[in-house]
C-alpha atoms as an extended CHARMM CRD file, in Angstrom:
* protein
*
       233  EXT
         1         1  MET       CA            123.0150000000       86.4870000000       87.7890000000  PROA      1               0.0000000000
         2         2  SER       CA            123.3130000000       90.0930000000       86.4580000000  PROA      2               0.0000000000
         3         3  TRP       CA            120.3550000000       91.7850000000       84.9260000000  PROA      3               0.0000000000
         4         4  ASN       CA            121.1400000000       95.2230000000       83.1720000000  PROA      4               0.0000000000
         5         5  LYS       CA            117.8930000000       96.5850000000       83.7530000000  PROA      5               0.0000000000
         6         6  ILE       CA            115.1280000000       95.6910000000       86.3640000000  PROA      6               0.0000000000
         7         7  ALA       CA            111.9230000000       96.7220000000       87.3870000000  PROA      7               0.0000000000
         8         8  LEU       CA            110.7080000000       97.6600000000       90.5470000000  PROA      8               0.0000000000
         9         9  ILE       CA            106.7400000000       97.7290000000       90.8650000000  PROA      9               0.0000000000
        10        10  GLY       CA            103.8930000000       98.1320000000       93.4790000000  PROA      10              0.0000000000
        11        11  ALA       CA            100.5570000000       98.3310000000       93.0200000000  PROA      11              0.0000000000
        12        12  MET       CA            100.1570000000      101.8310000000       95.1010000000  PROA      12              0.0000000000
        13        13  ASN       CA            102.0110000000      105.0130000000       95.6070000000  PROA      13              0.0000000000
        14        14  GLU       CA            102.9010000000      103.7820000000       99.1680000000  PROA      14              0.0000000000
        15        15  GLU       CA            104.6280000000      100.8310000000       97.8340000000  PROA      15              0.0000000000
        16        16  ILE       CA            106.4870000000      102.5630000000       95.4530000000  PROA      16              0.0000000000
        17        17  GLU       CA            107.2170000000      106.0300000000       96.7570000000  PROA      17              0.0000000000
        18        18  LEU       CA            110.4940000000      105.2040000000       98.9000000000  PROA      18              0.0000000000
        19        19  LEU       CA            112.4210000000      103.5920000000       95.7970000000  PROA      19              0.0000000000
        20        20  VAL       CA            111.1610000000      106.4590000000       94.0700000000  PROA      20              0.0000000000
        21        21  ALA       CA            112.9960000000      108.6660000000       96.5460000000  PROA      21              0.0000000000
        22        22  HSD       CA            115.7240000000      107.0870000000       96.6010000000  PROA      22              0.0000000000
        23        23  MET       CA            116.4940000000      106.8850000000       92.5820000000  PROA      23              0.0000000000
        24        24  THR       CA            118.9570000000      109.4910000000       90.8320000000  PROA      24              0.0000000000
        25        25  ASP       CA            118.8170000000      110.4020000000       86.8930000000  PROA      25              0.0000000000
        26        26  VAL       CA            115.2300000000      110.1790000000       86.8310000000  PROA      26              0.0000000000
        27        27  ARG       CA            113.2450000000      110.2170000000       83.4800000000  PROA      27              0.0000000000
        28        28  GLU       CA            109.3670000000      110.0780000000       83.3010000000  PROA      28              0.0000000000
        29        29  THR       CA            107.5310000000      108.2490000000       80.8580000000  PROA      29              0.0000000000
        30        30  VAL       CA            103.9530000000      107.9980000000       80.7030000000  PROA      30              0.0000000000
        31        31  LYS       CA            101.9160000000      105.0400000000       78.6230000000  PROA      31              0.0000000000
        32        32  ALA       CA             98.3990000000      104.2540000000       78.9640000000  PROA      32              0.0000000000
        33        33  GLY       CA             98.1540000000      106.4800000000       81.6370000000  PROA      33              0.0000000000
        34        34  ILE       CA            101.2390000000      104.5670000000       84.1870000000  PROA      34              0.0000000000
        35        35  THR       CA            104.1620000000      106.4390000000       84.8970000000  PROA      35              0.0000000000
        36        36  PHE       CA            106.9910000000      104.5580000000       84.7840000000  PROA      36              0.0000000000
        37        37  ARG       CA            110.2010000000      106.3810000000       86.0740000000  PROA      37              0.0000000000
        38        38  GLU       CA            113.7450000000      105.1410000000       84.9110000000  PROA      38              0.0000000000
        39        39  GLY       CA            116.9910000000      105.5980000000       86.7820000000  PROA      39              0.0000000000
        40        40  THR       CA            119.6010000000      104.5000000000       89.1840000000  PROA      40              0.0000000000
        41        41  TYR       CA            118.9760000000      102.8310000000       92.2060000000  PROA      41              0.0000000000
        42        42  PHE       CA            121.8140000000      101.6540000000       94.1850000000  PROA      42              0.0000000000
        43        43  GLY       CA            124.4040000000      101.5380000000       91.0120000000  PROA      43              0.0000000000
        44        44  LYS       CA            121.6570000000       99.3260000000       89.1000000000  PROA      44              0.0000000000
        45        45  ASP       CA            119.4120000000      100.4100000000       85.8660000000  PROA      45              0.0000000000
        46        46  VAL       CA            116.1580000000      100.2870000000       87.0040000000  PROA      46              0.0000000000
        47        47  VAL       CA            112.2600000000      101.1910000000       85.8740000000  PROA      47              0.0000000000
        48        48  VAL       CA            110.3610000000      102.0420000000       88.9770000000  PROA      48              0.0000000000
        49        49  CYS       CA            105.9310000000      102.0580000000       88.7570000000  PROA      49              0.0000000000
        50        50  ARG       CA            102.4740000000      102.1360000000       90.1840000000  PROA      50              0.0000000000
        51        51  THR       CA            100.5370000000       99.0750000000       88.5770000000  PROA      51              0.0000000000
        52        52  GLY       CA             97.1690000000      100.1260000000       90.0740000000  PROA      52              0.0000000000
        53        53  VAL       CA             95.2660000000       98.0770000000       91.6830000000  PROA      53              0.0000000000
        54        54  GLY       CA             93.9460000000       94.4970000000       90.1320000000  PROA      54              0.0000000000
        55        55  LYS       CA             95.5810000000       92.0390000000       87.6210000000  PROA      55              0.0000000000
        56        56  VAL       CA             94.6530000000       93.8640000000       84.3730000000  PROA      56              0.0000000000
        57        57  ASN       CA             96.3900000000       96.6180000000       85.5350000000  PROA      57              0.0000000000
        58        58  ALA       CA             99.4990000000       94.6600000000       86.5390000000  PROA      58              0.0000000000
        59        59  ALA       CA             99.4230000000       92.5620000000       83.7270000000  PROA      59              0.0000000000
        60        60  VAL       CA             99.7270000000       95.7900000000       81.1480000000  PROA      60              0.0000000000
        61        61  THR       CA            102.2760000000       97.4440000000       83.2120000000  PROA      61              0.0000000000
        62        62  THR       CA            104.2660000000       94.2360000000       83.1070000000  PROA      62              0.0000000000
        63        63  GLN       CA            104.1940000000       94.0190000000       79.2810000000  PROA      63              0.0000000000
        64        64  ILE       CA            104.8570000000       97.3100000000       78.6870000000  PROA      64              0.0000000000
        65        65  LEU       CA            108.1540000000       97.0210000000       81.0600000000  PROA      65              0.0000000000
        66        66  ILE       CA            109.2870000000       94.3050000000       78.9710000000  PROA      66              0.0000000000
        67        67  ASP       CA            108.2560000000       95.3550000000       75.4110000000  PROA      67              0.0000000000
        68        68  GLN       CA            109.2800000000       98.9580000000       75.7660000000  PROA      68              0.0000000000
        69        69  PHE       CA            111.6360000000       99.2120000000       78.8170000000  PROA      69              0.0000000000
        70        70  LYS       CA            113.3800000000       96.2340000000       78.0320000000  PROA      70              0.0000000000
        71        71  VAL       CA            113.5680000000       94.8540000000       81.6620000000  PROA      71              0.0000000000
        72        72  GLU       CA            115.0040000000       91.7520000000       82.3030000000  PROA      72              0.0000000000
        73        73  ALA       CA            113.4360000000       90.5490000000       85.6710000000  PROA      73              0.0000000000
        74        74  VAL       CA            110.4780000000       91.8610000000       87.7610000000  PROA      74              0.0000000000
        75        75  ILE       CA            110.3180000000       92.4740000000       91.3690000000  PROA      75              0.0000000000
        76        76  PHE       CA            107.1830000000       92.9890000000       92.3680000000  PROA      76              0.0000000000
        77        77  THR       CA            106.8540000000       94.6240000000       96.0410000000  PROA      77              0.0000000000
        78        78  GLY       CA            103.8050000000       95.9270000000       98.5560000000  PROA      78              0.0000000000
        79        79  VAL       CA            101.3340000000       94.5140000000      101.0810000000  PROA      79              0.0000000000
        80        80  ALA       CA             99.4760000000       90.9720000000      101.3630000000  PROA      80              0.0000000000
        81        81  GLY       CA             96.7270000000       89.6020000000      103.4420000000  PROA      81              0.0000000000
        82        82  ALA       CA             97.8680000000       86.6700000000      105.4210000000  PROA      82              0.0000000000
        83        83  LEU       CA             96.7490000000       82.8240000000      104.7460000000  PROA      83              0.0000000000
        84        84  ALA       CA             98.8010000000       80.9940000000      107.1090000000  PROA      84              0.0000000000
        85        85  PRO       CA             98.1330000000       80.8480000000      110.6330000000  PROA      85              0.0000000000
        86        86  GLU       CA            101.6990000000       81.6810000000      111.4420000000  PROA      86              0.0000000000
        87        87  LEU       CA            101.8620000000       84.7450000000      109.7260000000  PROA      87              0.0000000000
        88        88  ASN       CA            101.9420000000       87.9780000000      111.6970000000  PROA      88              0.0000000000
        89        89  ILE       CA            101.3660000000       91.7400000000      110.3920000000  PROA      89              0.0000000000
        90        90  GLY       CA            104.7270000000       93.1110000000      109.2520000000  PROA      90              0.0000000000
        91        91  ASP       CA            106.1320000000       89.5870000000      108.2850000000  PROA      91              0.0000000000
        92        92  LEU       CA            106.9600000000       88.8280000000      104.8160000000  PROA      92              0.0000000000
        93        93  VAL       CA            106.3860000000       86.5670000000      101.9990000000  PROA      93              0.0000000000
        94        94  ILE       CA            108.8360000000       85.3310000000       99.0480000000  PROA      94              0.0000000000
        95        95  SER       CA            107.1260000000       83.7730000000       96.5470000000  PROA      95              0.0000000000
        96        96  THR       CA            107.8670000000       80.8670000000       95.0960000000  PROA      96              0.0000000000
        97        97  GLU       CA            105.0580000000       80.4050000000       92.6640000000  PROA      97              0.0000000000
        98        98  CYS       CA            102.0500000000       82.0770000000       91.8790000000  PROA      98              0.0000000000
        99        99  VAL       CA             98.3270000000       81.0420000000       91.1510000000  PROA      99              0.0000000000
       100       100  GLN       CA             95.0280000000       83.2430000000       90.6570000000  PROA      100             0.0000000000
       101       101  HSD       CA             92.5010000000       82.1410000000       92.8610000000  PROA      101             0.0000000000
       102       102  ASP       CA             89.9140000000       83.4740000000       91.1860000000  PROA      102             0.0000000000
       103       103  MET       CA             90.2530000000       81.5510000000       88.1400000000  PROA      103             0.0000000000
       104       104  ASP       CA             87.4640000000       79.4370000000       88.7500000000  PROA      104             0.0000000000
       105       105  VAL       CA             86.0020000000       76.9010000000       85.6950000000  PROA      105             0.0000000000
       106       106  THR       CA             84.9630000000       74.1020000000       88.4350000000  PROA      106             0.0000000000
       107       107  ALA       CA             82.0000000000       73.7250000000       86.4120000000  PROA      107             0.0000000000
       108       108  LEU       CA             83.6040000000       72.7300000000       83.6670000000  PROA      108             0.0000000000
       109       109  GLY       CA             85.8870000000       69.9570000000       85.6320000000  PROA      109             0.0000000000
       110       110  TYR       CA             88.8530000000       72.2830000000       86.1900000000  PROA      110             0.0000000000
       111       111  ALA       CA             90.4990000000       72.3130000000       89.4590000000  PROA      111             0.0000000000
       112       112  LYS       CA             90.0710000000       75.6820000000       90.9660000000  PROA      112             0.0000000000
       113       113  GLY       CA             92.6000000000       77.9240000000       89.5850000000  PROA      113             0.0000000000
       114       114  VAL       CA             93.2680000000       75.9290000000       86.5900000000  PROA      114             0.0000000000
       115       115  ILE       CA             93.4040000000       78.6590000000       83.5130000000  PROA      115             0.0000000000
       116       116  PRO       CA             91.5450000000       76.5320000000       80.4360000000  PROA      116             0.0000000000
       117       117  TYR       CA             93.8730000000       75.6970000000       77.5820000000  PROA      117             0.0000000000
       118       118  GLU       CA             97.1720000000       76.8730000000       78.9540000000  PROA      118             0.0000000000
       119       119  GLU       CA             99.6740000000       74.5360000000       80.0050000000  PROA      119             0.0000000000
       120       120  ASN       CA            100.1720000000       75.8700000000       82.7720000000  PROA      120             0.0000000000
       121       121  SER       CA             98.5470000000       77.9500000000       85.6240000000  PROA      121             0.0000000000
       122       122  VAL       CA            101.3170000000       77.6100000000       88.5060000000  PROA      122             0.0000000000
       123       123  PHE       CA            103.7230000000       80.2300000000       87.4160000000  PROA      123             0.0000000000
       124       124  GLU       CA            106.8960000000       79.5770000000       89.2940000000  PROA      124             0.0000000000
       125       125  ALA       CA            109.2650000000       82.6290000000       91.0220000000  PROA      125             0.0000000000
       126       126  ASP       CA            112.9880000000       82.6710000000       89.5420000000  PROA      126             0.0000000000
       127       127  ARG       CA            114.8510000000       80.5760000000       91.6360000000  PROA      127             0.0000000000
       128       128  THR       CA            118.0500000000       83.1430000000       92.2380000000  PROA      128             0.0000000000
       129       129  LEU       CA            115.8450000000       86.2430000000       92.8480000000  PROA      129             0.0000000000
       130       130  VAL       CA            113.9850000000       84.3400000000       95.8010000000  PROA      130             0.0000000000
       131       131  GLU       CA            117.2680000000       83.0570000000       96.9140000000  PROA      131             0.0000000000
       132       132  LEU       CA            118.9140000000       86.7720000000       97.0640000000  PROA      132             0.0000000000
       133       133  ALA       CA            115.1620000000       87.6960000000       98.5490000000  PROA      133             0.0000000000
       134       134  ALA       CA            115.9300000000       85.0870000000      101.1640000000  PROA      134             0.0000000000
       135       135  VAL       CA            119.2810000000       86.2880000000      101.7340000000  PROA      135             0.0000000000
       136       136  ALA       CA            117.7590000000       89.7250000000      102.3880000000  PROA      136             0.0000000000
       137       137  GLY       CA            115.3170000000       88.8390000000      105.0720000000  PROA      137             0.0000000000
       138       138  GLU       CA            117.1590000000       86.8630000000      107.1860000000  PROA      138             0.0000000000
       139       139  LYS       CA            119.4590000000       89.5180000000      107.5540000000  PROA      139             0.0000000000
       140       140  LEU       CA            116.8500000000       92.2200000000      108.0360000000  PROA      140             0.0000000000
       141       141  PHE       CA            114.1380000000       90.3210000000      109.4260000000  PROA      141             0.0000000000
       142       142  PRO       CA            115.3320000000       86.8860000000      110.8560000000  PROA      142             0.0000000000
       143       143  GLY       CA            112.1640000000       84.4220000000      111.5850000000  PROA      143             0.0000000000
       144       144  LYS       CA            109.9950000000       86.9170000000      109.9680000000  PROA      144             0.0000000000
       145       145  VAL       CA            110.3740000000       85.5190000000      106.4090000000  PROA      145             0.0000000000
       146       146  LYS       CA            108.6310000000       82.8470000000      104.8530000000  PROA      146             0.0000000000
       147       147  GLN       CA            108.8450000000       81.2420000000      101.1260000000  PROA      147             0.0000000000
       148       148  GLY       CA            105.3450000000       80.0820000000       99.7630000000  PROA      148             0.0000000000
       149       149  ARG       CA            102.4530000000       80.2680000000       96.9790000000  PROA      149             0.0000000000
       150       150  VAL       CA            101.2120000000       83.3190000000       96.5790000000  PROA      150             0.0000000000
       151       151  LEU       CA             97.6720000000       84.1670000000       95.4010000000  PROA      151             0.0000000000
       152       152  SER       CA             96.0040000000       86.3070000000       93.3110000000  PROA      152             0.0000000000
       153       153  GLY       CA             92.6310000000       87.7430000000       92.7420000000  PROA      153             0.0000000000
       154       154  ASP       CA             90.5890000000       90.8080000000       92.1640000000  PROA      154             0.0000000000
       155       155  GLN       CA             88.9690000000       90.7380000000       95.2090000000  PROA      155             0.0000000000
       156       156  PHE       CA             89.7760000000       91.6170000000       98.9570000000  PROA      156             0.0000000000
       157       157  ILE       CA             89.5280000000       88.9930000000      101.1900000000  PROA      157             0.0000000000
       158       158  ALA       CA             87.9230000000       89.7330000000      104.3700000000  PROA      158             0.0000000000
       159       159  SER       CA             86.3770000000       86.2560000000      105.8840000000  PROA      159             0.0000000000
       160       160  ARG       CA             87.9280000000       83.9060000000      107.7680000000  PROA      160             0.0000000000
       161       161  GLU       CA             85.9760000000       81.3340000000      105.6110000000  PROA      161             0.0000000000
       162       162  VAL       CA             87.5690000000       82.1670000000      102.9130000000  PROA      162             0.0000000000
       163       163  VAL       CA             90.7990000000       82.7210000000      104.0590000000  PROA      163             0.0000000000
       164       164  ALA       CA             90.8500000000       79.1230000000      105.6810000000  PROA      164             0.0000000000
       165       165  GLY       CA             89.4250000000       77.9000000000      101.6680000000  PROA      165             0.0000000000
       166       166  LEU       CA             92.0300000000       79.4000000000      100.4380000000  PROA      166             0.0000000000
       167       167  HSD       CA             94.8830000000       78.5570000000      102.5950000000  PROA      167             0.0000000000
       168       168  GLN       CA             93.5860000000       74.4840000000      102.5040000000  PROA      168             0.0000000000
       169       169  GLU       CA             92.2960000000       73.9610000000       98.8130000000  PROA      169             0.0000000000
       170       170  LEU       CA             95.2780000000       76.3390000000       96.9640000000  PROA      170             0.0000000000
       171       171  SER       CA             98.2800000000       75.8330000000       99.3660000000  PROA      171             0.0000000000
       172       172  GLY       CA             98.4170000000       79.7110000000       99.5120000000  PROA      172             0.0000000000
       173       173  VAL       CA            100.3540000000       81.4720000000      102.5000000000  PROA      173             0.0000000000
       174       174  CYS       CA             99.2000000000       84.9900000000      101.6160000000  PROA      174             0.0000000000
       175       175  VAL       CA             96.5290000000       86.7200000000       99.3530000000  PROA      175             0.0000000000
       176       176  GLU       CA             96.7750000000       89.8540000000       96.9690000000  PROA      176             0.0000000000
       177       177  MET       CA             95.5520000000       91.5000000000       93.6540000000  PROA      177             0.0000000000
       178       178  GLU       CA             98.5110000000       91.7090000000       91.0700000000  PROA      178             0.0000000000
       179       179  GLY       CA            101.3410000000       89.1950000000       91.8050000000  PROA      179             0.0000000000
       180       180  ALA       CA             99.9820000000       86.4590000000       89.6150000000  PROA      180             0.0000000000
       181       181  SER       CA             99.0520000000       88.2180000000       86.5580000000  PROA      181             0.0000000000
       182       182  VAL       CA            102.7410000000       89.6540000000       86.7280000000  PROA      182             0.0000000000
       183       183  ALA       CA            104.1750000000       86.2480000000       87.0950000000  PROA      183             0.0000000000
       184       184  GLN       CA            101.9970000000       85.0310000000       84.2230000000  PROA      184             0.0000000000
       185       185  VAL       CA            102.9870000000       87.7000000000       82.0670000000  PROA      185             0.0000000000
       186       186  CYS       CA            106.6260000000       87.4440000000       83.0540000000  PROA      186             0.0000000000
       187       187  GLY       CA            106.4970000000       83.3840000000       82.2200000000  PROA      187             0.0000000000
       188       188  MET       CA            104.7300000000       84.2640000000       78.5380000000  PROA      188             0.0000000000
       189       189  ASN       CA            107.6080000000       86.2370000000       77.7990000000  PROA      189             0.0000000000
       190       190  GLY       CA            110.6320000000       83.9550000000       79.5850000000  PROA      190             0.0000000000
       191       191  ILE       CA            111.2220000000       86.8710000000       81.8600000000  PROA      191             0.0000000000
       192       192  PRO       CA            112.4880000000       86.2210000000       85.6980000000  PROA      192             0.0000000000
       193       193  TYR       CA            110.2330000000       87.4700000000       88.6290000000  PROA      193             0.0000000000
       194       194  VAL       CA            109.8850000000       87.4210000000       92.2190000000  PROA      194             0.0000000000
       195       195  VAL       CA            106.9840000000       88.7720000000       94.2680000000  PROA      195             0.0000000000
       196       196  LEU       CA            107.7090000000       90.1990000000       97.6200000000  PROA      196             0.0000000000
       197       197  ARG       CA            105.2170000000       90.8860000000      100.3620000000  PROA      197             0.0000000000
       198       198  SER       CA            104.7820000000       91.9160000000      103.7960000000  PROA      198             0.0000000000
       199       199  MET       CA            101.5130000000       91.3560000000      105.7660000000  PROA      199             0.0000000000
       200       200  SER       CA             99.1720000000       94.1730000000      106.2300000000  PROA      200             0.0000000000
       201       201  ASP       CA             96.4700000000       92.0890000000      107.6370000000  PROA      201             0.0000000000
       202       202  LYS       CA             95.4320000000       88.7360000000      108.6620000000  PROA      202             0.0000000000
       203       203  ALA       CA             92.8670000000       88.7320000000      105.4770000000  PROA      203             0.0000000000
       204       204  ASP       CA             89.8510000000       87.7770000000      108.5970000000  PROA      204             0.0000000000
       205       205  GLY       CA             87.5920000000       90.3840000000      109.2160000000  PROA      205             0.0000000000
       206       206  SER       CA             89.7590000000       92.5190000000      110.7620000000  PROA      206             0.0000000000
       207       207  ALA       CA             91.0740000000       93.8580000000      107.1760000000  PROA      207             0.0000000000
       208       208  HSD       CA             88.7360000000       96.9720000000      107.2760000000  PROA      208             0.0000000000
       209       209  VAL       CA             90.9410000000       97.9800000000      110.7090000000  PROA      209             0.0000000000
       210       210  ASN       CA             94.2670000000       96.8290000000      110.1800000000  PROA      210             0.0000000000
       211       211  PHE       CA             95.0030000000       97.8590000000      106.4970000000  PROA      211             0.0000000000
       212       212  ALA       CA             95.1830000000      101.4090000000      106.7180000000  PROA      212             0.0000000000
       213       213  GLU       CA             97.2160000000      101.1750000000      109.9470000000  PROA      213             0.0000000000
       214       214  PHE       CA             99.9040000000       98.8340000000      108.9220000000  PROA      214             0.0000000000
       215       215  THR       CA            100.0810000000       99.3640000000      105.1760000000  PROA      215             0.0000000000
       216       216  VAL       CA            103.0990000000      102.5660000000      105.8130000000  PROA      216             0.0000000000
       217       217  ILE       CA            104.7040000000       99.7350000000      107.9680000000  PROA      217             0.0000000000
       218       218  ALA       CA            104.6980000000       96.9780000000      105.7630000000  PROA      218             0.0000000000
       219       219  SER       CA            105.3690000000       98.8400000000      102.7520000000  PROA      219             0.0000000000
       220       220  GLU       CA            108.5700000000      100.1540000000      104.5820000000  PROA      220             0.0000000000
       221       221  ASN       CA            109.4250000000       96.6460000000      105.3330000000  PROA      221             0.0000000000
       222       222  SER       CA            109.3580000000       95.3570000000      101.5290000000  PROA      222             0.0000000000
       223       223  TYR       CA            110.8840000000       98.2420000000      100.4980000000  PROA      223             0.0000000000
       224       224  LYS       CA            114.2290000000       97.4990000000      102.9100000000  PROA      224             0.0000000000
       225       225  MET       CA            113.9210000000       93.8690000000      101.2140000000  PROA      225             0.0000000000
       226       226  VAL       CA            114.0640000000       95.1130000000       98.0440000000  PROA      226             0.0000000000
       227       227  GLU       CA            116.9320000000       97.9230000000       99.0470000000  PROA      227             0.0000000000
       228       228  GLU       CA            118.9940000000       95.0370000000       99.9650000000  PROA      228             0.0000000000
       229       229  MET       CA            118.4760000000       92.8160000000       97.2140000000  PROA      229             0.0000000000
       230       230  ILE       CA            119.7330000000       95.1580000000       94.5420000000  PROA      230             0.0000000000
       231       231  LYS       CA            122.9030000000       96.3100000000       96.5760000000  PROA      231             0.0000000000
       232       232  GLN       CA            123.5270000000       92.3530000000       96.6540000000  PROA      232             0.0000000000
       233       233  LEU       CA            123.5650000000       92.5310000000       93.0940000000  PROA      233             0.0000000000
């Protein structure tokens, strides 16, 4: 599979600054307050941008990328909190699918995470992109890459009890604040996507201690994964 233009996006500056630093022929466009950088990255046409934190920011950004910049695939990179007990700080997760953990209409009889009146609430990642990421991960970080369900919500999780619940009830391997909205917009538009997350904290109450310290390291790891994927393409 080959895509003519790929979106490489992250929520925070730390998550995209390495991408921007390695781009050439950069052209900037600002729309809805978001700076979109079109250019070349290891021979591929890409659009790089910072979505901002949270599901609304990520959804708006993704739709603009599809409508205005005509991207044909989306790779979301950045940091996350680990839910699976075997994950350590710096380990990486490749999304097989994404779910909104804060979509909660259980009072009306829906299962947690289910979006009422929608056919789909679990948004599968593109298998080709997942496999590409898996090959890159095994090359760069052998034994430190896990595939699984990424959970997203407009909450910074820092409770052991919540971590245990999300892992058990929704089968999430990591938790963050954007991926599922990117996944839903891509699904609605028929655009392939994958989310790559490097663990910056254990989402267990030590997050405020770990997050700032490990965000840089985690961002570097997820950047290396993206670079290797693009080189493979």
